[in-house]
Amino acid sequence: VVVVPAVGGIPVPDLKDLEDARIKRLAISNPESVPVGKYSKAALEAAGLWEALKPKMINTQNVRQSLDYVARGEVDAGFVYATDAAIMPGKVKVVFKVPTQTRITYPIAVLKGNGKENFATRFVEYVKTDAAQAILAKHGFLKP
């Protein structure tokens, strides 16, 4: 998602609006090493905006740094995961969901050979239950 400061943030309803002259600084995690940065870059390239927005970009080390910059008003907007934006509801406001070609997923698997396979299998099964899905939904995660 793209977030802006909750108070005084510039309304930007879609990617194209990031070209607005009022958006001077745009936080984006390093697309060479950070997954959210890779997704953001791909979305901007697909929209034909990557080169145009490069001068506004402030590269961050990770999604939480982007979120912090937006929350403190150090940048005008930033790319973060919706689940991260949800932890700062009074400080940032989600203005739109970024269209991505790649589905963002969090895989889960049982590793064998550590003697804890039974516990891991039980945990994976628990994550699939309605109760666990409700907890994940509360924190902004969608069902697979």
mmCIF file of N, CA, C and O in Angstrom, residues 53-139:
data_model
loop_
_atom_site.group_PDB
_atom_site.id
_atom_site.type_symbol
_atom_site.label_atom_id
_atom_site.label_comp_id
_atom_site.label_asym_id
_atom_site.label_seq_id
_atom_site.Cartn_x
_atom_site.Cartn_y
_atom_site.Cartn_z
ATOM 1 N N LEU A 53 9.729 9.012 -11.122
ATOM 2 C CA LEU A 53 9.681 9.192 -9.670
ATOM 3 C C LEU A 53 11.034 9.017 -8.987
ATOM 4 O O LEU A 53 11.164 9.356 -7.803
ATOM 5 N N LYS A 54 12.034 8.540 -9.701
ATOM 6 C CA LYS A 54 13.360 8.305 -9.101
ATOM 7 C C LYS A 54 13.905 9.512 -8.335
ATOM 8 O O LYS A 54 14.438 9.346 -7.241
ATOM 9 N N PRO A 55 13.788 10.728 -8.871
ATOM 10 C CA PRO A 55 14.349 11.878 -8.137
ATOM 11 C C PRO A 55 13.685 12.124 -6.776
ATOM 12 O O PRO A 55 14.275 12.764 -5.913
ATOM 13 N N LYS A 56 12.485 11.625 -6.592
ATOM 14 C CA LYS A 56 11.771 11.829 -5.325
ATOM 15 C C LYS A 56 12.055 10.725 -4.311
ATOM 16 O O LYS A 56 11.710 10.854 -3.139
ATOM 17 N N MET A 57 12.641 9.636 -4.765
ATOM 18 C CA MET A 57 12.772 8.445 -3.928
ATOM 19 C C MET A 57 13.838 8.579 -2.855
ATOM 20 O O MET A 57 14.951 9.027 -3.110
ATOM 21 N N ILE A 58 13.445 8.174 -1.665
ATOM 22 C CA ILE A 58 14.347 8.047 -0.532
ATOM 23 C C ILE A 58 14.430 6.551 -0.257
ATOM 24 O O ILE A 58 13.444 5.939 0.163
ATOM 25 N N ASN A 59 15.576 5.947 -0.540
ATOM 26 C CA ASN A 59 15.740 4.509 -0.307
ATOM 27 C C ASN A 59 15.892 4.243 1.190
ATOM 28 O O ASN A 59 16.656 4.922 1.864
ATOM 29 N N THR A 60 15.153 3.252 1.657
ATOM 30 C CA THR A 60 15.232 2.872 3.064
ATOM 31 C C THR A 60 15.759 1.445 3.167
ATOM 32 O O THR A 60 15.727 0.685 2.201
ATOM 33 N N GLN A 61 16.212 1.093 4.365
ATOM 34 C CA GLN A 61 16.779 -0.235 4.582
ATOM 35 C C GLN A 61 15.714 -1.312 4.659
ATOM 36 O O GLN A 61 15.981 -2.469 4.373
ATOM 37 N N ASN A 62 14.496 -0.931 5.066
ATOM 38 C CA ASN A 62 13.425 -1.912 5.222
ATOM 39 C C ASN A 62 12.082 -1.199 5.296
ATOM 40 O O ASN A 62 12.016 0.036 5.347
ATOM 41 N N VAL A 63 11.020 -1.973 5.324
ATOM 42 C CA VAL A 63 9.669 -1.427 5.307
ATOM 43 C C VAL A 63 9.380 -0.606 6.566
ATOM 44 O O VAL A 63 8.691 0.416 6.502
ATOM 45 N N ARG A 64 9.899 -1.030 7.706
ATOM 46 C CA ARG A 64 9.647 -0.284 8.940
ATOM 47 C C ARG A 64 10.304 1.089 8.908
ATOM 48 O O ARG A 64 9.775 2.048 9.458
ATOM 49 N N GLN A 65 11.451 1.205 8.268
ATOM 50 C CA GLN A 65 12.078 2.515 8.142
ATOM 51 C C GLN A 65 11.226 3.423 7.256
ATOM 52 O O GLN A 65 11.028 4.596 7.577
ATOM 53 N N SER A 66 10.690 2.886 6.171
ATOM 54 C CA SER A 66 9.785 3.669 5.320
ATOM 55 C C SER A 66 8.580 4.124 6.129
ATOM 56 O O SER A 66 8.164 5.286 6.055
ATOM 57 N N LEU A 67 8.003 3.203 6.893
ATOM 58 C CA LEU A 67 6.839 3.515 7.723
ATOM 59 C C LEU A 67 7.171 4.617 8.724
ATOM 60 O O LEU A 67 6.401 5.570 8.897
ATOM 61 N N ASP A 68 8.315 4.511 9.388
ATOM 62 C CA ASP A 68 8.724 5.529 10.363
ATOM 63 C C ASP A 68 8.905 6.893 9.707
ATOM 64 O O ASP A 68 8.497 7.923 10.260
ATOM 65 N N TYR A 69 9.518 6.936 8.533
ATOM 66 C CA TYR A 69 9.715 8.206 7.839
ATOM 67 C C TYR A 69 8.374 8.878 7.542
ATOM 68 O O TYR A 69 8.230 10.091 7.695
ATOM 69 N N VAL A 70 7.398 8.071 7.096
ATOM 70 C CA VAL A 70 6.070 8.635 6.809
ATOM 71 C C VAL A 70 5.409 9.089 8.108
ATOM 72 O O VAL A 70 4.868 10.200 8.187
ATOM 73 N N ALA A 71 5.464 8.266 9.138
ATOM 74 C CA ALA A 71 4.820 8.591 10.425
ATOM 75 C C ALA A 71 5.365 9.884 11.017
ATOM 76 O O ALA A 71 4.617 10.654 11.622
ATOM 77 N N ARG A 72 6.652 10.126 10.832
ATOM 78 C CA ARG A 72 7.265 11.346 11.373
ATOM 79 C C ARG A 72 7.154 12.536 10.412
ATOM 80 O O ARG A 72 7.629 13.632 10.726
ATOM 81 N N GLY A 73 6.576 12.322 9.239
ATOM 82 C CA GLY A 73 6.431 13.402 8.272
ATOM 83 C C GLY A 73 7.729 13.764 7.572
ATOM 84 O O GLY A 73 7.836 14.839 6.985
ATOM 85 N N GLU A 74 8.708 12.865 7.600
ATOM 86 C CA GLU A 74 9.985 13.135 6.945
ATOM 87 C C GLU A 74 9.920 12.913 5.440
ATOM 88 O O GLU A 74 10.785 13.387 4.706
ATOM 89 N N VAL A 75 8.913 12.174 4.998
ATOM 90 C CA VAL A 75 8.629 11.993 3.578
ATOM 91 C C VAL A 75 7.136 12.230 3.384
ATOM 92 O O VAL A 75 6.361 12.184 4.341
ATOM 93 N N ASP A 76 6.745 12.471 2.154
ATOM 94 C CA ASP A 76 5.339 12.765 1.863
ATOM 95 C C ASP A 76 4.491 11.517 1.673
ATOM 96 O O ASP A 76 3.279 11.547 1.866
ATOM 97 N N ALA A 77 5.127 10.423 1.269
ATOM 98 C CA ALA A 77 4.410 9.164 1.047
ATOM 99 C C ALA A 77 5.428 8.032 1.085
ATOM 100 O O ALA A 77 6.633 8.267 0.979
ATOM 101 N N GLY A 78 4.931 6.815 1.229
ATOM 102 C CA GLY A 78 5.831 5.678 1.245
ATOM 103 C C GLY A 78 5.128 4.381 0.919
ATOM 104 O O GLY A 78 3.914 4.256 1.116
ATOM 105 N N PHE A 79 5.900 3.432 0.424
ATOM 106 C CA PHE A 79 5.410 2.087 0.109
ATOM 107 C C PHE A 79 5.680 1.189 1.307
ATOM 108 O O PHE A 79 6.828 1.068 1.751
ATOM 109 N N VAL A 80 4.631 0.563 1.832
ATOM 110 C CA VAL A 80 4.760 -0.364 2.960
ATOM 111 C C VAL A 80 3.744 -1.488 2.780
ATOM 112 O O VAL A 80 2.837 -1.392 1.958
ATOM 113 N N TYR A 81 3.888 -2.531 3.580
ATOM 114 C CA TYR A 81 2.867 -3.572 3.604
ATOM 115 C C TYR A 81 1.673 -3.054 4.411
ATOM 116 O O TYR A 81 1.847 -2.312 5.389
ATOM 117 N N ALA A 82 0.483 -3.465 4.035
ATOM 118 C CA ALA A 82 -0.726 -3.075 4.779
ATOM 119 C C ALA A 82 -0.633 -3.512 6.229
ATOM 120 O O ALA A 82 -1.096 -2.811 7.133
ATOM 121 N N THR A 83 -0.023 -4.669 6.476
ATOM 122 C CA THR A 83 0.110 -5.172 7.840
ATOM 123 C C THR A 83 1.011 -4.275 8.682
ATOM 124 O O THR A 83 0.805 -4.139 9.880
ATOM 125 N N ASP A 84 1.993 -3.648 8.065
ATOM 126 C CA ASP A 84 2.842 -2.699 8.797
ATOM 127 C C ASP A 84 2.102 -1.385 9.019
ATOM 128 O O ASP A 84 2.183 -0.800 10.100
ATOM 129 N N ALA A 85 1.392 -0.919 8.017
ATOM 130 C CA ALA A 85 0.622 0.318 8.170
ATOM 131 C C ALA A 85 -0.383 0.199 9.312
ATOM 132 O O ALA A 85 -0.649 1.176 10.018
ATOM 133 N N ALA A 86 -0.911 -0.990 9.515
ATOM 134 C CA ALA A 86 -1.930 -1.208 10.547
ATOM 135 C C ALA A 86 -1.407 -0.977 11.963
ATOM 136 O O ALA A 86 -2.193 -0.727 12.872
ATOM 137 N N ILE A 87 -0.089 -1.021 12.157
ATOM 138 C CA ILE A 87 0.436 -0.816 13.504
ATOM 139 C C ILE A 87 0.548 0.656 13.881
ATOM 140 O O ILE A 87 0.823 0.979 15.028
ATOM 141 N N MET A 88 0.325 1.553 12.915
ATOM 142 C CA MET A 88 0.411 2.992 13.185
ATOM 143 C C MET A 88 -0.827 3.726 12.677
ATOM 144 O O MET A 88 -0.719 4.685 11.913
ATOM 145 N N PRO A 89 -2.026 3.306 13.118
ATOM 146 C CA PRO A 89 -3.249 3.907 12.566
ATOM 147 C C PRO A 89 -3.388 5.407 12.831
ATOM 148 O O PRO A 89 -3.964 6.112 12.025
ATOM 149 N N GLY A 90 -2.839 5.919 13.901
ATOM 150 C CA GLY A 90 -2.955 7.348 14.183
ATOM 151 C C GLY A 90 -1.857 8.173 13.567
ATOM 152 O O GLY A 90 -1.895 9.405 13.601
ATOM 153 N N LYS A 91 -0.874 7.518 12.987
ATOM 154 C CA LYS A 91 0.279 8.232 12.447
ATOM 155 C C LYS A 91 0.366 8.195 10.931
ATOM 156 O O LYS A 91 0.912 9.106 10.325
ATOM 157 N N VAL A 92 -0.146 7.109 10.324
ATOM 158 C CA VAL A 92 -0.150 7.010 8.859
ATOM 159 C C VAL A 92 -1.549 6.651 8.379
ATOM 160 O O VAL A 92 -2.339 6.074 9.122
ATOM 161 N N LYS A 93 -1.803 7.011 7.143
ATOM 162 C CA LYS A 93 -3.095 6.707 6.520
ATOM 163 C C LYS A 93 -2.826 6.014 5.190
ATOM 164 O O LYS A 93 -2.034 6.506 4.372
ATOM 165 N N VAL A 94 -3.480 4.860 4.991
ATOM 166 C CA VAL A 94 -3.371 4.164 3.711
ATOM 167 C C VAL A 94 -4.205 4.939 2.701
ATOM 168 O O VAL A 94 -5.389 5.176 2.918
ATOM 169 N N VAL A 95 -3.579 5.328 1.583
ATOM 170 C CA VAL A 95 -4.313 6.076 0.562
ATOM 171 C C VAL A 95 -4.713 5.215 -0.627
ATOM 172 O O VAL A 95 -5.691 5.523 -1.295
ATOM 173 N N PHE A 96 -3.959 4.140 -0.884
ATOM 174 C CA PHE A 96 -4.397 3.193 -1.905
ATOM 175 C C PHE A 96 -3.566 1.916 -1.841
ATOM 176 O O PHE A 96 -2.451 1.900 -1.320
ATOM 177 N N LYS A 97 -4.162 0.869 -2.384
ATOM 178 C CA LYS A 97 -3.492 -0.420 -2.499
ATOM 179 C C LYS A 97 -2.719 -0.422 -3.809
ATOM 180 O O LYS A 97 -3.260 -0.072 -4.859
ATOM 181 N N VAL A 98 -1.467 -0.796 -3.746
ATOM 182 C CA VAL A 98 -0.599 -0.805 -4.931
ATOM 183 C C VAL A 98 -0.919 -2.037 -5.776
ATOM 184 O O VAL A 98 -0.926 -3.156 -5.260
ATOM 185 N N PRO A 99 -1.183 -1.839 -7.062
ATOM 186 C CA PRO A 99 -1.432 -3.001 -7.929
ATOM 187 C C PRO A 99 -0.121 -3.757 -8.172
ATOM 188 O O PRO A 99 0.870 -3.165 -8.582
ATOM 189 N N THR A 100 -0.127 -5.035 -7.860
ATOM 190 C CA THR A 100 1.080 -5.842 -8.054
ATOM 191 C C THR A 100 0.792 -6.995 -9.001
ATOM 192 O O THR A 100 -0.315 -7.534 -9.012
ATOM 193 N N GLN A 101 1.783 -7.349 -9.773
ATOM 194 C CA GLN A 101 1.660 -8.481 -10.682
ATOM 195 C C GLN A 101 1.918 -9.782 -9.926
ATOM 196 O O GLN A 101 1.385 -10.820 -10.257
ATOM 197 N N THR A 102 2.760 -9.689 -8.903
ATOM 198 C CA THR A 102 3.132 -10.851 -8.102
ATOM 199 C C THR A 102 2.336 -10.840 -6.803
ATOM 200 O O THR A 102 2.285 -9.825 -6.114
ATOM 201 N N ARG A 103 1.740 -11.961 -6.492
ATOM 202 C CA ARG A 103 1.001 -12.078 -5.240
ATOM 203 C C ARG A 103 1.995 -12.115 -4.075
ATOM 204 O O ARG A 103 2.994 -12.829 -4.127
ATOM 205 N N ILE A 104 1.729 -11.349 -3.036
ATOM 206 C CA ILE A 104 2.606 -11.308 -1.871
ATOM 207 C C ILE A 104 2.147 -12.391 -0.903
ATOM 208 O O ILE A 104 1.008 -12.380 -0.438
ATOM 209 N N THR A 105 3.045 -13.336 -0.633
ATOM 210 C CA THR A 105 2.691 -14.464 0.222
ATOM 211 C C THR A 105 3.738 -14.661 1.317
ATOM 212 O O THR A 105 4.878 -14.188 1.206
ATOM 213 N N TYR A 106 3.321 -15.344 2.359
ATOM 214 C CA TYR A 106 4.208 -15.729 3.454
ATOM 215 C C TYR A 106 4.128 -17.242 3.590
ATOM 216 O O TYR A 106 3.238 -17.766 4.249
ATOM 217 N N PRO A 107 5.041 -17.970 2.960
ATOM 218 C CA PRO A 107 4.988 -19.432 3.003
ATOM 219 C C PRO A 107 5.256 -19.964 4.412
ATOM 220 O O PRO A 107 5.917 -19.321 5.224
ATOM 221 N N ILE A 108 4.715 -21.133 4.676
ATOM 222 C CA ILE A 108 4.952 -21.820 5.941
ATOM 223 C C ILE A 108 5.220 -23.285 5.609
ATOM 224 O O ILE A 108 4.578 -23.843 4.716
ATOM 225 N N ALA A 109 6.195 -23.873 6.301
ATOM 226 C CA ALA A 109 6.548 -25.265 6.017
ATOM 227 C C ALA A 109 7.176 -25.900 7.250
ATOM 228 O O ALA A 109 7.708 -25.210 8.119
ATOM 229 N N VAL A 110 7.107 -27.191 7.291
ATOM 230 C CA VAL A 110 7.742 -27.968 8.352
ATOM 231 C C VAL A 110 9.121 -28.389 7.861
ATOM 232 O O VAL A 110 9.248 -28.967 6.784
ATOM 233 N N LEU A 111 10.144 -28.088 8.650
ATOM 234 C CA LEU A 111 11.497 -28.526 8.329
ATOM 235 C C LEU A 111 11.742 -29.858 9.005
ATOM 236 O O LEU A 111 11.410 -30.055 10.167
ATOM 237 N N LYS A 112 12.332 -30.747 8.268
ATOM 238 C CA LYS A 112 12.605 -32.086 8.807
ATOM 239 C C LYS A 112 14.047 -32.188 9.289
ATOM 240 O O LYS A 112 14.916 -31.471 8.814
ATOM 241 N N GLY A 113 14.256 -33.081 10.251
ATOM 242 C CA GLY A 113 15.604 -33.357 10.703
ATOM 243 C C GLY A 113 16.013 -32.654 11.978
ATOM 244 O O GLY A 113 17.150 -32.779 12.415
ATOM 245 N N ASN A 114 15.122 -31.903 12.588
ATOM 246 C CA ASN A 114 15.496 -31.212 13.823
ATOM 247 C C ASN A 114 14.843 -31.831 15.064
ATOM 248 O O ASN A 114 14.998 -31.322 16.168
ATOM 249 N N GLY A 115 14.066 -32.892 14.873
ATOM 250 C CA GLY A 115 13.424 -33.549 15.999
ATOM 251 C C GLY A 115 12.167 -32.862 16.496
ATOM 252 O O GLY A 115 11.554 -33.309 17.458
ATOM 253 N N LYS A 116 11.778 -31.781 15.868
ATOM 254 C CA LYS A 116 10.602 -31.018 16.305
ATOM 255 C C LYS A 116 9.492 -31.033 15.248
ATOM 256 O O LYS A 116 8.603 -30.191 15.272
ATOM 257 N N GLU A 117 9.562 -31.970 14.334
ATOM 258 C CA GLU A 117 8.604 -32.019 13.237
ATOM 259 C C GLU A 117 7.159 -32.097 13.734
ATOM 260 O O GLU A 117 6.269 -31.474 13.156
ATOM 261 N N ASN A 118 6.925 -32.838 14.823
ATOM 262 C CA ASN A 118 5.572 -32.981 15.352
ATOM 263 C C ASN A 118 5.014 -31.624 15.803
ATOM 264 O O ASN A 118 3.877 -31.278 15.494
ATOM 265 N N PHE A 119 5.832 -30.855 16.520
ATOM 266 C CA PHE A 119 5.394 -29.533 16.976
ATOM 267 C C PHE A 119 5.160 -28.601 15.781
ATOM 268 O O PHE A 119 4.188 -27.856 15.742
ATOM 269 N N ALA A 120 6.069 -28.656 14.831
ATOM 270 C CA ALA A 120 5.946 -27.799 13.650
ATOM 271 C C ALA A 120 4.703 -28.152 12.844
ATOM 272 O O ALA A 120 3.974 -27.265 12.391
ATOM 273 N N THR A 121 4.441 -29.438 12.687
ATOM 274 C CA THR A 121 3.252 -29.878 11.954
ATOM 275 C C THR A 121 1.988 -29.394 12.658
ATOM 276 O O THR A 121 1.055 -28.902 12.007
ATOM 277 N N ARG A 122 1.964 -29.502 13.962
ATOM 278 C CA ARG A 122 0.793 -29.039 14.733
ATOM 279 C C ARG A 122 0.608 -27.528 14.578
ATOM 280 O O ARG A 122 -0.512 -27.039 14.459
ATOM 281 N N PHE A 123 1.716 -26.787 14.575
ATOM 282 C CA PHE A 123 1.618 -25.344 14.407
ATOM 283 C C PHE A 123 1.069 -24.989 13.026
ATOM 284 O O PHE A 123 0.192 -24.136 12.892
ATOM 285 N N VAL A 124 1.585 -25.645 11.987
ATOM 286 C CA VAL A 124 1.103 -25.386 10.629
ATOM 287 C C VAL A 124 -0.389 -25.687 10.540
ATOM 288 O O VAL A 124 -1.155 -24.916 9.948
ATOM 289 N N GLU A 125 -0.817 -26.778 11.129
ATOM 290 C CA GLU A 125 -2.243 -27.125 11.132
ATOM 291 C C GLU A 125 -3.052 -26.076 11.884
ATOM 292 O O GLU A 125 -4.148 -25.707 11.470
ATOM 293 N N TYR A 126 -2.511 -25.582 12.993
ATOM 294 C CA TYR A 126 -3.205 -24.540 13.764
ATOM 295 C C TYR A 126 -3.380 -23.262 12.940
ATOM 296 O O TYR A 126 -4.447 -22.645 12.947
ATOM 297 N N VAL A 127 -2.348 -22.877 12.212
ATOM 298 C CA VAL A 127 -2.411 -21.649 11.406
ATOM 299 C C VAL A 127 -3.570 -21.704 10.410
ATOM 300 O O VAL A 127 -4.152 -20.676 10.064
ATOM 301 N N LYS A 128 -3.957 -22.876 9.993
ATOM 302 C CA LYS A 128 -5.040 -23.046 9.029
ATOM 303 C C LYS A 128 -6.426 -22.977 9.666
ATOM 304 O O LYS A 128 -7.428 -22.873 8.951
ATOM 305 N N THR A 129 -6.513 -23.000 10.993
ATOM 306 C CA THR A 129 -7.822 -23.010 11.657
ATOM 307 C C THR A 129 -8.485 -21.645 11.596
ATOM 308 O O THR A 129 -7.835 -20.612 11.394
ATOM 309 N N ASP A 130 -9.799 -21.628 11.809
ATOM 310 C CA ASP A 130 -10.542 -20.368 11.830
ATOM 311 C C ASP A 130 -10.024 -19.433 12.919
ATOM 312 O O ASP A 130 -9.927 -18.220 12.720
ATOM 313 N N ALA A 131 -9.694 -19.991 14.081
ATOM 314 C CA ALA A 131 -9.201 -19.168 15.191
ATOM 315 C C ALA A 131 -7.899 -18.455 14.821
ATOM 316 O O ALA A 131 -7.738 -17.256 15.057
ATOM 317 N N ALA A 132 -6.977 -19.198 14.239
ATOM 318 C CA ALA A 132 -5.700 -18.599 13.847
ATOM 319 C C ALA A 132 -5.889 -17.604 12.709
ATOM 320 O O ALA A 132 -5.269 -16.536 12.701
ATOM 321 N N GLN A 133 -6.740 -17.932 11.762
ATOM 322 C CA GLN A 133 -7.011 -17.012 10.649
ATOM 323 C C GLN A 133 -7.628 -15.710 11.149
ATOM 324 O O GLN A 133 -7.359 -14.638 10.606
ATOM 325 N N ALA A 134 -8.439 -15.794 12.201
ATOM 326 C CA ALA A 134 -9.034 -14.586 12.791
ATOM 327 C C ALA A 134 -7.947 -13.700 13.402
ATOM 328 O O ALA A 134 -7.988 -12.468 13.277
ATOM 329 N N ILE A 135 -6.977 -14.319 14.053
ATOM 330 C CA ILE A 135 -5.852 -13.554 14.624
ATOM 331 C C ILE A 135 -5.063 -12.882 13.507
ATOM 332 O O ILE A 135 -4.738 -11.691 13.587
ATOM 333 N N LEU A 136 -4.765 -13.622 12.464
ATOM 334 C CA LEU A 136 -4.013 -13.053 11.340
ATOM 335 C C LEU A 136 -4.806 -11.917 10.677
ATOM 336 O O LEU A 136 -4.246 -10.885 10.328
ATOM 337 N N ALA A 137 -6.115 -12.117 10.508
ATOM 338 C CA ALA A 137 -6.958 -11.079 9.893
ATOM 339 C C ALA A 137 -6.962 -9.811 10.742
ATOM 340 O O ALA A 137 -6.945 -8.702 10.211
ATOM 341 N N LYS A 138 -6.964 -9.977 12.058
ATOM 342 C CA LYS A 138 -6.949 -8.840 12.976
ATOM 343 C C LYS A 138 -5.693 -7.974 12.741
ATOM 344 O O LYS A 138 -5.705 -6.771 12.952
ATOM 345 N N HIS A 139 -4.635 -8.619 12.275
ATOM 346 C CA HIS A 139 -3.374 -7.911 12.036
ATOM 347 C C HIS A 139 -3.164 -7.575 10.562
ATOM 348 O O HIS A 139 -2.061 -7.226 10.153
#
